[in-house]
Amino acid sequence: MSWWRGAAVYQVYVRSFCDGNGDGQGDFAGLISKLDYIAALGVDAIWLSPIHPSPNRDWGYDVAGYDGVHPDYGTLEDFAALAEAVHARGLKLILDEVLAHTSDEHAWFAASRDGDEPKKDWYVWAAPRDDGTVPNNWLSVFGGPAWSYQPARRQYYHHKFLRQQPKLNWMQPEAREAALSVLDLWLGRGVDGFRLDVANAFLHDTALTDNPAIPAARRGKAEWDAAANMQRHLNDSNLVENRALLDVIRRRVEAFDDRFVFGEFSEEFKRSGCYMAPDEGLHAGYNFALLLATDPAAIRAHLETLAQFPDHWPCIAFSNHDVIRTATRFGPDAAKAMLALLCALRGTILLYQGEELGLPEVDLRRDQLRDPVGDLYYPLFKGRDGCRTPMPWDAAAPNLGFTMGTPWLPPGPAHQALAVSEQERDPGSALAFTRALLAARKAHPALREGTLILLDGPLLAFTRQTDGEAIVCAFNLTGADQAMELPGPATALDLGAGTARLDGTRLTLGRHSAWLGVLESL
Protein backbone atom coordinates (compact mmCIF):
# COMPACT_ATOMS: atom_id res chain seq x y z
CA MET A 1 0.00 0.00 0.00
CA SER A 2 1.27 3.47 -0.85
CA TRP A 3 2.57 5.42 2.16
CA TRP A 4 0.07 8.22 1.67
CA ARG A 5 -3.08 6.08 1.89
CA GLY A 6 -4.42 6.74 5.37
CA ALA A 7 -1.45 8.91 6.27
CA ALA A 8 -1.63 11.92 8.56
CA VAL A 9 -0.11 15.08 7.07
CA TYR A 10 0.79 18.05 9.28
CA GLN A 11 0.38 21.41 7.55
CA VAL A 12 2.99 24.03 8.46
CA TYR A 13 2.27 27.66 7.61
CA VAL A 14 5.98 28.45 7.63
CA ARG A 15 5.76 32.20 8.26
CA SER A 16 3.85 31.59 11.49
CA PHE A 17 5.41 28.40 12.81
CA CYS A 18 8.73 29.27 14.48
CA ASP A 19 11.24 32.08 13.94
CA GLY A 20 14.84 30.92 14.11
CA ASN A 21 16.62 34.25 13.54
CA GLY A 22 14.50 36.79 15.42
CA ASP A 23 13.18 38.80 12.48
CA GLY A 24 9.53 38.06 13.27
CA GLN A 25 9.04 35.64 10.36
CA GLY A 26 8.93 31.88 10.69
CA ASP A 27 11.73 30.17 8.77
CA PHE A 28 13.45 26.87 7.98
CA ALA A 29 15.76 27.11 10.98
CA GLY A 30 12.83 27.56 13.32
CA LEU A 31 10.99 24.67 11.70
CA ILE A 32 14.00 22.39 12.06
CA SER A 33 14.09 23.20 15.78
CA LYS A 34 10.51 21.93 16.12
CA LEU A 35 10.71 18.78 14.00
CA ASP A 36 10.90 16.54 17.06
CA TYR A 37 7.60 18.03 18.23
CA ILE A 38 5.97 17.27 14.87
CA ALA A 39 7.39 13.75 14.77
CA ALA A 40 6.11 13.10 18.31
CA LEU A 41 2.57 13.84 17.15
CA GLY A 42 2.66 10.63 15.14
CA VAL A 43 2.13 12.14 11.70
CA ASP A 44 3.60 10.69 8.52
CA ALA A 45 4.40 13.81 6.52
CA ILE A 46 4.76 17.59 6.62
CA TRP A 47 3.15 19.91 4.08
CA LEU A 48 4.76 23.34 3.81
CA SER A 49 2.92 26.46 2.69
CA PRO A 50 4.54 28.00 -0.42
CA ILE A 51 8.25 28.54 0.09
CA HIS A 52 9.23 30.34 -3.14
CA PRO A 53 10.24 34.00 -3.57
CA SER A 54 7.15 36.21 -3.54
CA PRO A 55 6.23 39.88 -3.14
CA ASN A 56 3.64 38.60 -0.65
CA ARG A 57 0.60 40.26 -2.18
CA ASP A 58 -1.10 36.96 -1.31
CA TRP A 59 1.55 35.74 1.13
CA GLY A 60 3.38 33.24 -1.03
CA TYR A 61 0.52 32.25 -3.30
CA ASP A 62 1.89 34.78 -5.79
CA VAL A 63 5.13 33.15 -6.86
CA ALA A 64 7.88 35.33 -8.36
CA GLY A 65 10.28 32.46 -9.08
CA TYR A 66 9.92 28.69 -8.82
CA ASP A 67 13.55 27.64 -8.60
CA GLY A 68 14.43 29.32 -5.30
CA VAL A 69 13.14 29.90 -1.77
CA HIS A 70 11.90 33.04 -0.07
CA PRO A 71 14.78 34.84 1.69
CA ASP A 72 12.57 35.27 4.77
CA TYR A 73 12.74 31.50 5.18
CA GLY A 74 16.42 30.94 4.39
CA THR A 75 18.49 29.68 1.49
CA LEU A 76 18.42 26.64 -0.75
CA GLU A 77 21.10 25.18 1.51
CA ASP A 78 18.81 25.74 4.50
CA PHE A 79 16.01 24.00 2.64
CA ALA A 80 18.28 21.05 1.88
CA ALA A 81 19.11 20.83 5.57
CA LEU A 82 15.41 20.90 6.39
CA ALA A 83 14.63 18.11 3.92
CA GLU A 84 17.45 16.00 5.33
CA ALA A 85 16.23 16.57 8.89
CA VAL A 86 12.64 15.71 7.97
CA HIS A 87 13.67 12.48 6.27
CA ALA A 88 15.99 11.57 9.16
CA ARG A 89 12.90 11.43 11.37
CA GLY A 90 11.11 9.08 9.02
CA LEU A 91 8.76 11.77 7.72
CA LYS A 92 7.87 12.79 4.18
CA LEU A 93 8.09 16.37 2.90
CA ILE A 94 5.34 17.88 0.71
CA LEU A 95 5.47 21.30 -0.96
CA ASP A 96 2.57 23.59 -1.80
CA GLU A 97 2.93 24.43 -5.49
CA VAL A 98 0.99 27.27 -7.11
CA LEU A 99 1.04 26.58 -10.83
CA ALA A 100 -2.28 27.93 -12.13
CA HIS A 101 -0.98 31.50 -11.80
CA THR A 102 2.17 33.41 -10.90
CA SER A 103 3.04 36.79 -9.46
CA ASP A 104 3.00 39.72 -11.86
CA GLU A 105 6.64 40.12 -10.78
CA HIS A 106 7.62 36.76 -12.28
CA ALA A 107 10.04 37.01 -15.19
CA TRP A 108 7.66 34.93 -17.30
CA PHE A 109 4.95 37.55 -16.95
CA ALA A 110 7.33 40.43 -17.69
CA ALA A 111 8.31 38.75 -20.96
CA SER A 112 4.68 38.05 -21.84
CA ARG A 113 3.64 41.61 -21.01
CA ASP A 114 6.36 42.97 -23.27
CA GLY A 115 5.30 40.66 -26.12
CA ASP A 116 8.59 38.77 -26.11
CA GLU A 117 8.73 35.45 -27.92
CA PRO A 118 8.37 32.66 -27.00
CA LYS A 119 6.51 33.77 -23.84
CA LYS A 120 4.09 36.17 -25.52
CA ASP A 121 1.16 33.80 -25.03
CA TRP A 122 2.21 32.23 -21.72
CA TYR A 123 -0.60 34.15 -19.98
CA VAL A 124 -4.26 34.71 -20.83
CA TRP A 125 -4.57 37.97 -22.83
CA ALA A 126 -7.61 39.45 -24.55
CA ALA A 127 -8.48 42.68 -26.32
CA PRO A 128 -10.83 45.16 -24.66
CA ARG A 129 -14.30 45.68 -26.02
CA ASP A 130 -14.78 48.69 -28.27
CA ASP A 131 -15.70 50.84 -25.27
CA GLY A 132 -12.61 49.74 -23.34
CA THR A 133 -14.44 47.48 -20.91
CA VAL A 134 -13.36 43.97 -19.95
CA PRO A 135 -13.57 41.11 -22.47
CA ASN A 136 -16.31 39.14 -20.68
CA ASN A 137 -18.18 38.70 -17.39
CA TRP A 138 -15.63 36.60 -15.52
CA LEU A 139 -15.33 37.70 -11.89
CA SER A 140 -12.36 37.45 -9.56
CA VAL A 141 -12.64 35.46 -6.34
CA PHE A 142 -11.07 38.46 -4.59
CA GLY A 143 -13.57 40.97 -5.96
CA GLY A 144 -14.35 42.77 -9.23
CA PRO A 145 -13.71 41.74 -12.84
CA ALA A 146 -11.15 38.97 -13.35
CA TRP A 147 -9.30 41.16 -15.86
CA SER A 148 -6.73 43.96 -15.57
CA TYR A 149 -5.70 46.28 -18.36
CA GLN A 150 -2.03 46.41 -19.38
CA PRO A 151 -1.13 49.41 -21.57
CA ALA A 152 2.11 47.78 -22.73
CA ARG A 153 0.04 45.31 -24.75
CA ARG A 154 -3.17 47.32 -25.08
CA GLN A 155 -4.88 44.23 -23.76
CA TYR A 156 -6.37 42.81 -20.60
CA TYR A 157 -4.85 39.86 -18.76
CA HIS A 158 -6.93 37.37 -16.78
CA HIS A 159 -6.53 36.76 -13.05
CA LYS A 160 -8.84 34.52 -11.05
CA PHE A 161 -7.60 36.04 -7.79
CA LEU A 162 -5.69 39.29 -7.22
CA ARG A 163 -4.69 41.42 -10.20
CA GLN A 164 -1.11 40.72 -9.12
CA GLN A 165 -1.72 37.00 -9.82
CA PRO A 166 -1.98 36.66 -13.62
CA LYS A 167 -3.30 33.36 -14.93
CA LEU A 168 -0.69 31.12 -16.53
CA ASN A 169 -1.91 29.86 -19.90
CA TRP A 170 -1.85 26.07 -19.60
CA MET A 171 -3.35 25.89 -23.10
CA GLN A 172 0.05 27.04 -24.43
CA PRO A 173 2.33 23.97 -24.70
CA GLU A 174 5.58 25.68 -23.69
CA ALA A 175 3.95 27.37 -20.68
CA ARG A 176 2.44 24.05 -19.60
CA GLU A 177 5.79 22.30 -19.90
CA ALA A 178 7.48 25.05 -17.89
CA ALA A 179 4.95 24.54 -15.10
CA LEU A 180 5.33 20.76 -15.16
CA SER A 181 9.11 21.17 -15.05
CA VAL A 182 8.72 22.89 -11.67
CA LEU A 183 7.53 19.55 -10.31
CA ASP A 184 10.52 17.76 -11.84
CA LEU A 185 12.91 20.28 -10.29
CA TRP A 186 11.69 19.86 -6.72
CA LEU A 187 11.17 16.12 -6.96
CA GLY A 188 14.78 15.98 -8.07
CA ARG A 189 15.68 17.92 -4.94
CA GLY A 190 14.15 15.17 -2.84
CA VAL A 191 10.65 16.33 -1.92
CA ASP A 192 8.07 13.56 -1.59
CA GLY A 193 5.12 15.23 -3.23
CA PHE A 194 2.92 18.24 -3.70
CA ARG A 195 -0.30 19.90 -2.68
CA LEU A 196 -1.47 21.72 -5.80
CA ASP A 197 -3.19 25.03 -5.21
CA VAL A 198 -6.56 25.47 -7.01
CA ALA A 199 -6.14 22.29 -9.02
CA ASN A 200 -9.50 23.03 -10.66
CA ALA A 201 -8.21 26.20 -12.32
CA PHE A 202 -5.48 25.17 -14.75
CA LEU A 203 -7.56 25.42 -17.93
CA HIS A 204 -9.86 28.07 -19.37
CA ASP A 205 -12.25 28.37 -22.30
CA THR A 206 -10.20 29.89 -25.11
CA ALA A 207 -13.37 31.36 -26.65
CA LEU A 208 -13.75 33.41 -23.44
CA THR A 209 -17.42 32.45 -23.14
CA ASP A 210 -19.29 34.23 -20.35
CA ASN A 211 -19.92 32.32 -17.15
CA PRO A 212 -23.62 31.55 -16.56
CA ALA A 213 -25.37 33.42 -13.76
CA ILE A 214 -26.88 31.69 -10.77
CA PRO A 215 -30.53 32.82 -10.82
CA ALA A 216 -31.38 35.25 -8.02
CA ALA A 217 -34.04 32.89 -6.68
CA ARG A 218 -31.40 30.21 -6.09
CA ARG A 219 -28.89 32.44 -4.36
CA GLY A 220 -28.26 31.91 -0.67
CA LYS A 221 -25.93 33.54 1.82
CA ALA A 222 -22.83 32.05 0.18
CA GLU A 223 -23.77 33.56 -3.19
CA TRP A 224 -24.55 37.01 -1.79
CA ASP A 225 -21.40 37.07 0.36
CA ALA A 226 -19.22 37.67 -2.73
CA ALA A 227 -20.14 38.81 -6.22
CA ALA A 228 -18.03 36.06 -7.81
CA ASN A 229 -20.32 33.47 -6.22
CA MET A 230 -23.27 34.75 -8.26
CA GLN A 231 -22.02 32.95 -11.36
CA ARG A 232 -21.01 29.36 -12.04
CA HIS A 233 -17.34 29.26 -12.93
CA LEU A 234 -17.60 26.94 -15.92
CA ASN A 235 -15.45 28.81 -18.42
CA ASP A 236 -12.75 30.70 -16.53
CA SER A 237 -11.88 27.41 -14.78
CA ASN A 238 -13.40 24.00 -13.91
CA LEU A 239 -13.41 22.71 -17.47
CA VAL A 240 -14.24 19.04 -17.95
CA GLU A 241 -10.91 18.74 -19.76
CA ASN A 242 -9.19 19.59 -16.49
CA ARG A 243 -9.65 15.96 -15.44
CA ALA A 244 -7.39 14.64 -18.19
CA LEU A 245 -4.76 17.24 -17.32
CA LEU A 246 -4.71 16.03 -13.71
CA ASP A 247 -3.77 12.60 -15.01
CA VAL A 248 -0.86 14.16 -16.91
CA ILE A 249 0.34 15.82 -13.71
CA ARG A 250 0.08 12.62 -11.68
CA ARG A 251 2.08 10.64 -14.23
CA ARG A 252 4.74 13.36 -14.21
CA VAL A 253 5.05 12.95 -10.44
CA GLU A 254 5.02 9.16 -10.68
CA ALA A 255 8.09 9.27 -12.91
CA PHE A 256 9.83 9.56 -9.54
CA ASP A 257 9.48 6.66 -7.11
CA ASP A 258 7.04 6.68 -4.19
CA ARG A 259 5.74 10.25 -4.51
CA PHE A 260 2.32 11.76 -3.80
CA VAL A 261 0.33 14.57 -5.39
CA PHE A 262 -3.02 15.86 -4.18
CA GLY A 263 -5.01 18.90 -5.14
CA GLU A 264 -7.20 21.61 -3.70
CA PHE A 265 -10.52 22.07 -5.50
CA SER A 266 -12.27 25.34 -4.77
CA GLU A 267 -15.31 25.00 -7.07
CA GLU A 268 -17.32 22.58 -9.22
CA PHE A 269 -15.75 19.61 -7.45
CA LYS A 270 -17.10 16.75 -9.56
CA ARG A 271 -16.80 18.55 -12.89
CA SER A 272 -13.18 19.59 -12.39
CA GLY A 273 -11.84 16.24 -11.16
CA CYS A 274 -11.85 16.25 -7.37
CA TYR A 275 -13.56 12.88 -6.99
CA MET A 276 -11.64 10.83 -9.52
CA ALA A 277 -10.11 7.47 -8.68
CA PRO A 278 -6.36 7.56 -7.95
CA ASP A 279 -5.52 5.78 -11.21
CA GLU A 280 -7.29 8.48 -13.25
CA GLY A 281 -6.51 11.91 -11.83
CA LEU A 282 -4.38 13.04 -8.94
CA HIS A 283 -3.71 10.56 -6.17
CA ALA A 284 -6.20 12.41 -3.96
CA GLY A 285 -8.25 15.57 -3.80
CA TYR A 286 -9.92 17.74 -1.23
CA ASN A 287 -12.29 20.66 -1.34
CA PHE A 288 -13.94 23.23 0.88
CA ALA A 289 -17.00 21.18 1.91
CA LEU A 290 -15.56 20.22 5.30
CA LEU A 291 -13.41 23.33 5.63
CA LEU A 292 -16.55 25.48 5.64
CA ALA A 293 -18.80 23.07 7.55
CA THR A 294 -20.34 24.42 10.76
CA ASP A 295 -22.70 21.59 11.76
CA PRO A 296 -22.98 17.79 11.60
CA ALA A 297 -25.53 17.96 8.76
CA ALA A 298 -22.94 19.52 6.45
CA ILE A 299 -20.38 16.89 7.42
CA ARG A 300 -22.84 14.05 6.80
CA ALA A 301 -23.78 15.54 3.44
CA HIS A 302 -20.15 15.51 2.33
CA LEU A 303 -19.63 11.94 3.55
CA GLU A 304 -22.70 10.95 1.54
CA THR A 305 -21.16 12.61 -1.50
CA LEU A 306 -17.89 10.75 -1.00
CA ALA A 307 -19.84 7.48 -0.77
CA GLN A 308 -20.95 8.06 -4.37
CA PHE A 309 -17.28 7.79 -5.45
CA PRO A 310 -16.03 4.69 -3.61
CA ASP A 311 -12.81 4.44 -5.65
CA HIS A 312 -11.81 8.02 -4.91
CA TRP A 313 -9.26 8.52 -2.14
CA PRO A 314 -9.99 11.81 -0.36
CA CYS A 315 -7.86 14.16 1.65
CA ILE A 316 -9.76 15.17 4.77
CA ALA A 317 -9.34 18.56 6.43
CA PHE A 318 -11.47 20.66 8.76
CA SER A 319 -8.95 23.46 9.14
CA ASN A 320 -6.23 25.16 7.10
CA HIS A 321 -4.65 28.55 6.33
CA ASP A 322 -7.74 29.80 4.45
CA VAL A 323 -10.65 29.20 6.83
CA ILE A 324 -11.87 29.99 10.32
CA ARG A 325 -10.35 27.54 12.77
CA THR A 326 -12.37 24.44 13.68
CA ALA A 327 -12.52 25.27 17.39
CA THR A 328 -14.25 28.56 16.54
CA ARG A 329 -16.64 27.17 13.91
CA PHE A 330 -17.83 24.31 16.11
CA GLY A 331 -17.05 25.82 19.52
CA PRO A 332 -14.08 25.24 21.86
CA ASP A 333 -15.95 22.49 23.72
CA ALA A 334 -16.05 20.51 20.48
CA ALA A 335 -12.32 20.73 19.73
CA LYS A 336 -11.49 17.22 20.97
CA ALA A 337 -14.54 15.68 19.33
CA MET A 338 -13.55 17.26 16.03
CA LEU A 339 -10.01 15.92 16.39
CA ALA A 340 -11.44 12.45 16.98
CA LEU A 341 -13.66 12.82 13.93
CA LEU A 342 -10.75 13.92 11.75
CA CYS A 343 -8.67 10.92 12.80
CA ALA A 344 -11.58 8.50 12.33
CA LEU A 345 -12.44 9.44 8.75
CA ARG A 346 -11.39 7.56 5.64
CA GLY A 347 -8.69 9.26 3.62
CA THR A 348 -5.39 11.04 4.04
CA ILE A 349 -5.95 13.45 6.90
CA LEU A 350 -4.56 17.00 6.96
CA LEU A 351 -3.88 18.46 10.41
CA TYR A 352 -3.27 22.23 10.40
CA GLN A 353 -0.69 23.63 12.82
CA GLY A 354 -2.34 24.47 16.13
CA GLU A 355 -5.36 22.29 15.42
CA GLU A 356 -3.79 19.68 17.70
CA LEU A 357 -3.89 22.30 20.47
CA GLY A 358 -7.54 23.20 19.92
CA LEU A 359 -6.60 26.78 19.01
CA PRO A 360 -9.49 29.17 18.31
CA GLU A 361 -9.50 31.92 15.69
CA VAL A 362 -7.79 35.18 16.72
CA ASP A 363 -9.90 38.32 16.43
CA LEU A 364 -7.62 40.99 14.95
CA ARG A 365 -8.15 44.72 14.56
CA ARG A 366 -8.26 46.10 11.03
CA ASP A 367 -4.87 47.77 11.42
CA GLN A 368 -3.37 44.37 12.28
CA LEU A 369 -4.61 42.60 9.15
CA ARG A 370 -2.17 41.56 6.42
CA ASP A 371 -4.53 39.54 4.22
CA PRO A 372 -5.91 41.36 1.13
CA VAL A 373 -9.21 39.49 1.51
CA GLY A 374 -9.67 40.93 4.99
CA ASP A 375 -8.97 44.41 3.67
CA LEU A 376 -11.57 43.87 0.95
CA TYR A 377 -14.49 42.62 3.05
CA TYR A 378 -13.84 44.08 6.53
CA PRO A 379 -15.76 44.11 8.87
CA LEU A 380 -18.20 41.47 7.55
CA PHE A 381 -15.25 39.15 6.96
CA LYS A 382 -11.88 39.85 8.52
CA GLY A 383 -9.93 37.65 6.15
CA ARG A 384 -7.65 34.73 6.85
CA ASP A 385 -5.17 36.24 9.28
CA GLY A 386 -7.08 34.98 12.31
CA CYS A 387 -6.04 31.40 11.55
CA ARG A 388 -2.50 32.38 10.52
CA THR A 389 -1.27 33.90 13.78
CA PRO A 390 1.96 32.58 15.34
CA MET A 391 2.12 29.11 16.85
CA PRO A 392 2.11 29.36 20.68
CA TRP A 393 5.10 27.42 21.98
CA ASP A 394 5.80 28.80 25.44
CA ALA A 395 3.19 30.50 27.61
CA ALA A 396 5.88 32.31 29.65
CA ALA A 397 8.01 33.59 26.76
CA PRO A 398 7.68 36.81 24.76
CA ASN A 399 5.34 36.34 21.82
CA LEU A 400 4.53 32.89 23.22
CA GLY A 401 7.93 31.62 22.12
CA PHE A 402 7.40 32.21 18.39
CA THR A 403 10.02 34.95 18.03
CA MET A 404 12.28 37.27 20.00
CA GLY A 405 11.53 40.02 17.48
CA THR A 406 8.30 41.70 16.42
CA PRO A 407 6.02 39.02 14.96
CA TRP A 408 4.52 39.57 11.52
CA LEU A 409 1.08 38.93 13.07
CA PRO A 410 0.32 39.33 16.77
CA PRO A 411 -0.04 36.17 18.86
CA GLY A 412 -3.52 35.31 20.06
CA PRO A 413 -4.07 36.26 23.72
CA ALA A 414 -6.38 33.27 24.22
CA HIS A 415 -3.63 31.01 22.91
CA GLN A 416 -1.43 31.53 25.97
CA ALA A 417 -3.35 28.99 28.07
CA LEU A 418 -3.27 26.56 25.14
CA ALA A 419 0.47 26.86 24.43
CA VAL A 420 2.50 23.72 23.87
CA SER A 421 4.35 24.31 27.14
CA GLU A 422 1.06 24.11 29.05
CA GLN A 423 -0.41 21.17 27.19
CA GLU A 424 2.76 19.07 27.46
CA ARG A 425 2.16 18.98 31.24
CA ASP A 426 -1.49 18.01 30.96
CA PRO A 427 -2.35 14.37 30.14
CA GLY A 428 -5.91 15.47 29.44
CA SER A 429 -4.93 18.13 26.90
CA ALA A 430 -5.94 18.30 23.26
CA LEU A 431 -2.28 17.72 22.39
CA ALA A 432 -2.12 14.46 24.36
CA PHE A 433 -5.44 13.43 22.83
CA THR A 434 -4.15 14.07 19.30
CA ARG A 435 -1.09 11.91 19.93
CA ALA A 436 -3.29 9.09 21.19
CA LEU A 437 -5.61 9.38 18.20
CA LEU A 438 -2.79 9.30 15.67
CA ALA A 439 -1.21 6.31 17.44
CA ALA A 440 -4.55 4.50 17.29
CA ARG A 441 -4.91 5.31 13.61
CA LYS A 442 -1.62 3.51 12.98
CA ALA A 443 -2.45 0.62 15.32
CA HIS A 444 -5.90 -0.10 13.85
CA PRO A 445 -5.93 -0.92 10.12
CA ALA A 446 -9.67 -0.23 10.03
CA LEU A 447 -9.05 3.43 10.90
CA ARG A 448 -6.19 3.86 8.45
CA GLU A 449 -7.44 2.01 5.40
CA GLY A 450 -10.89 0.55 6.07
CA THR A 451 -14.16 1.29 4.33
CA LEU A 452 -16.53 3.89 5.77
CA ILE A 453 -20.25 3.15 6.03
CA LEU A 454 -22.56 5.82 7.45
CA LEU A 455 -25.07 4.76 10.07
CA ASP A 456 -28.60 6.10 10.44
CA GLY A 457 -29.65 7.97 13.55
CA PRO A 458 -29.39 11.33 15.28
CA LEU A 459 -25.65 10.99 15.87
CA LEU A 460 -23.05 11.45 13.17
CA ALA A 461 -21.88 7.84 13.14
CA PHE A 462 -20.20 5.35 10.84
CA THR A 463 -18.23 2.15 10.83
CA ARG A 464 -14.65 1.73 9.62
CA GLN A 465 -14.02 -1.84 8.54
CA THR A 466 -11.35 -4.13 7.14
CA ASP A 467 -11.49 -7.92 6.81
CA GLY A 468 -10.30 -8.40 10.36
CA GLU A 469 -11.68 -5.45 12.29
CA ALA A 470 -14.69 -3.16 12.49
CA ILE A 471 -14.78 0.04 14.54
CA VAL A 472 -17.88 2.08 15.15
CA CYS A 473 -17.31 5.82 15.46
CA ALA A 474 -20.00 8.13 16.86
CA PHE A 475 -20.02 11.89 17.35
CA ASN A 476 -22.39 14.32 19.00
CA LEU A 477 -21.48 17.78 17.76
CA THR A 478 -24.61 19.41 19.18
CA GLY A 479 -25.30 21.09 22.51
CA ALA A 480 -27.65 18.41 23.88
CA ASP A 481 -27.44 14.69 24.72
CA GLN A 482 -28.17 12.29 21.86
CA ALA A 483 -28.53 8.51 21.68
CA MET A 484 -28.50 5.75 19.07
CA GLU A 485 -28.47 1.98 18.70
CA LEU A 486 -25.12 0.55 17.69
CA PRO A 487 -25.04 -2.12 14.96
CA GLY A 488 -23.93 -4.67 17.55
CA PRO A 489 -22.12 -5.14 20.86
CA ALA A 490 -18.90 -3.11 21.02
CA THR A 491 -15.98 -2.56 23.34
CA ALA A 492 -14.97 1.05 23.84
CA LEU A 493 -11.55 2.25 22.78
CA ASP A 494 -9.84 4.73 25.06
CA LEU A 495 -10.27 7.45 22.46
CA GLY A 496 -13.40 9.21 23.58
CA ALA A 497 -14.06 12.84 24.29
CA GLY A 498 -16.78 14.30 26.46
CA THR A 499 -19.23 11.91 28.12
CA ALA A 500 -20.63 8.59 26.93
CA ARG A 501 -22.87 5.87 28.38
CA LEU A 502 -23.27 2.44 26.82
CA ASP A 503 -26.23 0.28 27.88
CA GLY A 504 -26.03 -2.89 25.86
CA THR A 505 -26.03 -1.58 22.32
CA ARG A 506 -27.59 1.77 23.17
CA LEU A 507 -25.02 4.59 23.16
CA THR A 508 -25.80 7.96 24.72
CA LEU A 509 -23.37 10.78 24.06
CA GLY A 510 -23.25 14.08 25.91
CA ARG A 511 -22.86 17.39 24.13
CA HIS A 512 -19.72 17.77 22.00
CA SER A 513 -18.65 14.18 22.60
CA ALA A 514 -16.99 11.40 20.62
CA TRP A 515 -16.91 7.63 21.12
CA LEU A 516 -15.06 4.88 19.28
CA GLY A 517 -15.49 1.16 19.91
CA VAL A 518 -14.53 -2.17 18.37
CA LEU A 519 -17.52 -4.21 17.25
CA GLU A 520 -17.39 -7.69 18.78
CA SER A 521 -18.55 -9.37 15.56
CA LEU A 522 -18.21 -8.26 11.94
PDB file of N, CA, C and O in Angstrom, residues 8 12 33 43 65 150 163 216 243 293 295 389 402 466 485-486 521:
ATOM      1  N   ALA A   8      -1.302  10.651   7.917  1.00  0.00           N
ATOM      2  CA  ALA A   8      -1.625  11.917   8.563  1.00  0.00           C
ATOM      3  C   ALA A   8      -0.561  12.927   8.153  1.00  0.00           C
ATOM      4  O   ALA A   8       0.637  12.696   8.340  1.00  0.00           O
ATOM      5  N   VAL A  12       2.217  22.953   7.837  1.00  0.00           N
ATOM      6  CA  VAL A  12       2.989  24.025   8.459  1.00  0.00           C
ATOM      7  C   VAL A  12       2.843  25.288   7.620  1.00  0.00           C
ATOM      8  O   VAL A  12       3.221  25.312   6.447  1.00  0.00           O
ATOM      9  N   SER A  33      14.025  23.301  14.313  1.00  0.00           N
ATOM     10  CA  SER A  33      14.090  23.204  15.782  1.00  0.00           C
ATOM     11  C   SER A  33      12.847  22.566  16.376  1.00  0.00           C
ATOM     12  O   SER A  33      12.871  22.143  17.541  1.00  0.00           O
ATOM     13  N   VAL A  43       2.507  11.929  13.103  1.00  0.00           N
ATOM     14  CA  VAL A  43       2.133  12.145  11.701  1.00  0.00           C
ATOM     15  C   VAL A  43       3.132  11.439  10.787  1.00  0.00           C
ATOM     16  O   VAL A  43       4.196  10.984  11.220  1.00  0.00           O
ATOM     17  N   GLY A  65       9.230  33.305  -8.530  1.00  0.00           N
ATOM     18  CA  GLY A  65      10.282  32.459  -9.081  1.00  0.00           C
ATOM     19  C   GLY A  65      10.198  31.080  -8.474  1.00  0.00           C
ATOM     20  O   GLY A  65      10.176  30.946  -7.243  1.00  0.00           O
ATOM     21  N   GLN A 150      -3.476  46.198 -19.332  1.00  0.00           N
ATOM     22  CA  GLN A 150      -2.034  46.408 -19.382  1.00  0.00           C
ATOM     23  C   GLN A 150      -1.703  47.245 -20.623  1.00  0.00           C
ATOM     24  O   GLN A 150      -1.757  46.760 -21.760  1.00  0.00           O
ATOM     25  N   ARG A 163      -5.231  40.971  -8.896  1.00  0.00           N
ATOM     26  CA  ARG A 163      -4.695  41.420 -10.196  1.00  0.00           C
ATOM     27  C   ARG A 163      -3.197  41.174 -10.273  1.00  0.00           C
ATOM     28  O   ARG A 163      -2.621  41.132 -11.364  1.00  0.00           O
ATOM     29  N   ALA A 216     -31.217  34.581  -9.318  1.00  0.00           N
ATOM     30  CA  ALA A 216     -31.376  35.245  -8.016  1.00  0.00           C
ATOM     31  C   ALA A 216     -32.196  34.409  -7.049  1.00  0.00           C
ATOM     32  O   ALA A 216     -31.921  34.385  -5.838  1.00  0.00           O
ATOM     33  N   ARG A 243      -9.847  17.290 -16.012  1.00  0.00           N
ATOM     34  CA  ARG A 243      -9.650  15.961 -15.442  1.00  0.00           C
ATOM     35  C   ARG A 243      -8.521  15.209 -16.142  1.00  0.00           C
ATOM     36  O   ARG A 243      -7.707  14.542 -15.495  1.00  0.00           O
ATOM     37  N   ALA A 293     -17.696  23.663   6.783  1.00  0.00           N
ATOM     38  CA  ALA A 293     -18.800  23.071   7.547  1.00  0.00           C
ATOM     39  C   ALA A 293     -18.887  23.676   8.942  1.00  0.00           C
ATOM     40  O   ALA A 293     -17.867  23.953   9.579  1.00  0.00           O
ATOM     41  N   ASP A 295     -21.770  22.452  11.022  1.00  0.00           N
ATOM     42  CA  ASP A 295     -22.701  21.595  11.759  1.00  0.00           C
ATOM     43  C   ASP A 295     -22.591  20.170  11.237  1.00  0.00           C
ATOM     44  O   ASP A 295     -22.050  19.915  10.158  1.00  0.00           O
ATOM     45  N   THR A 389      -2.083  33.285  12.741  1.00  0.00           N
ATOM     46  CA  THR A 389      -1.269  33.901  13.779  1.00  0.00           C
ATOM     47  C   THR A 389      -0.206  32.929  14.286  1.00  0.00           C
ATOM     48  O   THR A 389      -0.313  31.713  14.090  1.00  0.00           O
ATOM     49  N   PHE A 402       7.279  32.257  19.857  1.00  0.00           N
ATOM     50  CA  PHE A 402       7.401  32.205  18.393  1.00  0.00           C
ATOM     51  C   PHE A 402       8.637  32.949  17.908  1.00  0.00           C
ATOM     52  O   PHE A 402       9.344  32.478  17.023  1.00  0.00           O
ATOM     53  N   THR A 466     -12.186  -3.310   8.005  1.00  0.00           N
ATOM     54  CA  THR A 466     -11.345  -4.134   7.144  1.00  0.00           C
ATOM     55  C   THR A 466     -11.781  -5.576   7.347  1.00  0.00           C
ATOM     56  O   THR A 466     -12.719  -5.854   8.103  1.00  0.00           O
ATOM     57  N   GLU A 485     -28.752   3.398  18.588  1.00  0.00           N
ATOM     58  CA  GLU A 485     -28.472   1.984  18.703  1.00  0.00           C
ATOM     59  C   GLU A 485     -27.264   1.646  17.844  1.00  0.00           C
ATOM     60  O   GLU A 485     -27.217   1.976  16.648  1.00  0.00           O
ATOM     61  N   LEU A 486     -26.283   0.991  18.450  1.00  0.00           N
ATOM     62  CA  LEU A 486     -25.123   0.550  17.690  1.00  0.00           C
ATOM     63  C   LEU A 486     -25.485  -0.662  16.846  1.00  0.00           C
ATOM     64  O   LEU A 486     -26.453  -1.371  17.146  1.00  0.00           O
ATOM     65  N   SER A 521     -18.409  -8.463  16.702  1.00  0.00           N
ATOM     66  CA  SER A 521     -18.548  -9.368  15.564  1.00  0.00           C
ATOM     67  C   SER A 521     -18.731  -8.540  14.308  1.00  0.00           C
ATOM     68  O   SER A 521     -19.384  -7.495  14.336  1.00  0.00           O
TER      69      SER A 521
END
